[in-house]
């Protein structure tokens, strides 16, 4: 799946807005699944390089793994259909790291086929949860996006 975008490669990181209620819901949901990685899709709008997540989709990790995730294809299809019906755009995906920091693993990079997507990683490792958004170029070059929660 690709996020449609026709802007040229921006040097500045994308600004990504997430609602506090969605952030808290993601943390709650992901904590319940520990030690399995939680995962899903991010839908919203994009204007002038500013992305706004309007809806977080919770999908089944069909790998049922503590170290990687795979989105359920049927759920993915249904989520994208719902987004389109609501006029939302697929902005990227998210997953949790129950026991590792909030940065892409080697496998996360290898599977990051979409350089236009925002990849959220929610770390539950340690005390406070940490959520970051990443841009991954050529399945290898990782840069952090400007994730803002309000
Ligand atoms: Zn990961």
Coordinates of C-alpha atoms and ligand atoms in Angstrom, one line a residue:
X1 CA 0.0 0.0 0.0
X2 CA 1.3 3.4 -0.9
X3 CA 0.3 6.8 0.5
X4 CA -0.5 9.0 -2.3
X5 CA 1.5 12.2 -2.3
X6 CA 2.8 14.4 -5.1
X7 CA 5.1 16.7 -3.2
X8 CA 8.7 16.5 -3.8
X9 CA 11.1 15.1 -1.2
X10 CA 11.0 17.5 1.7
X11 CA 14.2 18.2 3.6
X12 CA 12.2 19.2 6.7
X13 CA 10.7 16.4 8.7
X14 CA 6.9 15.9 8.4
X15 CA 4.9 17.4 11.2
X16 CA 2.5 14.7 12.4
X17 CA -0.4 15.5 14.8
X18 CA -2.0 12.8 16.9
X19 CA -4.9 13.3 19.3
X20 CA -4.1 12.7 23.0
X21 CA -7.1 10.4 23.3
X22 CA -5.7 8.2 20.4
X23 CA -2.3 8.2 22.0
X24 CA -3.7 7.0 25.3
X25 CA -5.9 4.4 23.6
X26 CA -2.9 3.0 21.7
X27 CA -0.9 2.7 25.0
X28 CA -3.8 1.0 26.7
X29 CA -4.4 -1.4 23.8
X30 CA -0.7 -2.2 23.3
X31 CA -0.1 -2.8 27.1
X32 CA -2.9 -5.4 27.0
X33 CA -1.1 -7.3 24.3
X34 CA 2.3 -7.4 25.9
X35 CA 4.5 -9.5 25.2
X36 CA 3.0 -9.6 21.7
X37 CA 3.6 -6.6 19.4
X38 CA 0.5 -4.5 18.7
X39 CA 0.0 -3.0 15.3
X40 CA -2.3 -1.1 13.0
X41 CA -2.8 1.6 10.5
X42 CA -2.9 5.4 10.7
X43 CA -5.5 7.4 8.7
X44 CA -6.0 11.1 8.4
X45 CA -5.3 14.1 6.3
X46 CA -2.3 15.8 4.9
X47 CA -1.9 19.4 4.0
X48 CA 1.3 21.4 3.3
X49 CA 3.5 18.7 4.8
X50 CA 1.4 18.6 8.0
X51 CA -0.2 15.2 8.7
X52 CA -3.1 14.9 11.1
X53 CA -4.0 11.4 12.3
X54 CA -7.8 11.3 12.5
X55 CA -8.2 7.6 13.2
X56 CA -6.0 4.8 14.5
X57 CA -6.9 1.4 13.3
X58 CA -6.1 -1.6 15.5
X59 CA -5.3 -4.7 13.5
X60 CA -4.3 -8.2 14.4
X61 CA -0.7 -9.1 14.5
X62 CA -0.9 -12.4 12.5
X63 CA 2.7 -13.2 13.5
X64 CA 1.6 -13.2 17.2
X65 CA 5.2 -12.4 17.9
X66 CA 7.1 -10.4 20.6
X67 CA 9.7 -9.3 18.0
X68 CA 7.8 -8.6 14.8
X69 CA 4.4 -8.0 13.4
X70 CA 2.4 -8.6 10.2
X71 CA -0.9 -6.9 9.6
X72 CA -3.9 -9.1 8.9
X73 CA -4.5 -8.7 5.2
X74 CA -8.3 -8.9 5.4
X75 CA -8.4 -6.4 8.2
X76 CA -6.0 -4.2 6.3
X77 CA -8.3 -4.3 3.3
X78 CA -11.4 -3.4 5.4
X79 CA -9.6 -0.6 7.1
X80 CA -8.5 1.0 3.8
X81 CA -12.0 0.7 2.5
X82 CA -13.3 2.4 5.7
X83 CA -10.8 5.2 5.3
X84 CA -11.8 5.8 1.7
X85 CA -15.4 5.9 2.7
X86 CA -14.6 8.6 5.3
X87 CA -12.4 10.6 3.0
X88 CA -9.3 9.8 5.0
X89 CA -5.9 9.0 3.6
X90 CA -3.6 6.2 4.7
X91 CA -0.7 8.0 6.4
X92 CA 1.2 5.0 7.6
X93 CA 1.2 2.3 10.2
X94 CA 2.1 1.8 13.8
X95 CA 3.4 -1.0 16.0
X96 CA 4.5 -1.5 19.5
X97 CA 7.9 -2.6 20.9
X98 CA 7.0 -4.3 24.2
X99 CA 10.6 -4.7 25.3
X100 CA 12.8 -2.6 23.0
X101 CA 13.2 1.2 22.4
X102 CA 11.2 3.3 20.1
X103 CA 13.3 3.0 16.9
X104 CA 13.0 0.7 13.9
X105 CA 14.6 -2.7 14.1
X106 CA 16.6 -4.0 11.2
X107 CA 13.5 -6.0 10.2
X108 CA 11.3 -2.9 10.5
X109 CA 13.6 -1.1 8.1
X110 CA 13.7 -4.0 5.7
X111 CA 9.9 -4.1 5.6
X112 CA 9.5 -0.3 5.2
X113 CA 8.7 -0.3 1.6
X114 CA 6.9 3.0 1.5
X115 CA 9.1 6.1 1.9
X116 CA 6.0 8.3 2.0
X117 CA 4.6 6.6 5.0
X118 CA 4.9 7.6 8.7
X119 CA 6.0 4.7 10.8
X120 CA 4.9 5.0 14.4
X121 CA 6.7 2.9 17.0
X122 CA 5.4 2.8 20.5
X123 CA 7.9 1.5 23.0
X124 CA 6.6 0.1 26.3
X125 CA 10.1 -0.7 27.3
X126 CA 10.8 0.7 30.8
X127 CA 8.6 3.1 32.6
X128 CA 6.9 5.7 30.5
X129 CA 5.7 4.7 27.0
X130 CA 7.6 6.5 24.2
X131 CA 6.0 7.0 20.8
X132 CA 8.0 8.3 17.8
X133 CA 7.2 8.6 14.1
X134 CA 9.8 7.7 11.5
X135 CA 10.4 8.3 7.9
X136 CA 12.3 5.4 6.3
X137 CA 14.0 6.0 3.0
X138 CA 15.2 3.1 0.8
X139 CA 14.4 0.6 3.5
X140 CA 17.5 1.8 5.4
X141 CA 17.8 5.6 6.1
X142 CA 15.8 6.4 9.2
X143 CA 14.8 9.9 10.2
X144 CA 12.5 11.0 13.0
X145 CA 9.4 13.0 12.1
X146 CA 8.1 15.8 14.2
X147 CA 5.3 14.0 16.1
X148 CA 3.1 16.3 18.2
X149 CA 0.4 15.1 20.5
X150 CA -2.5 17.4 21.5
Ligands
LIG1 ZN1 9.5 -3.0 15.3

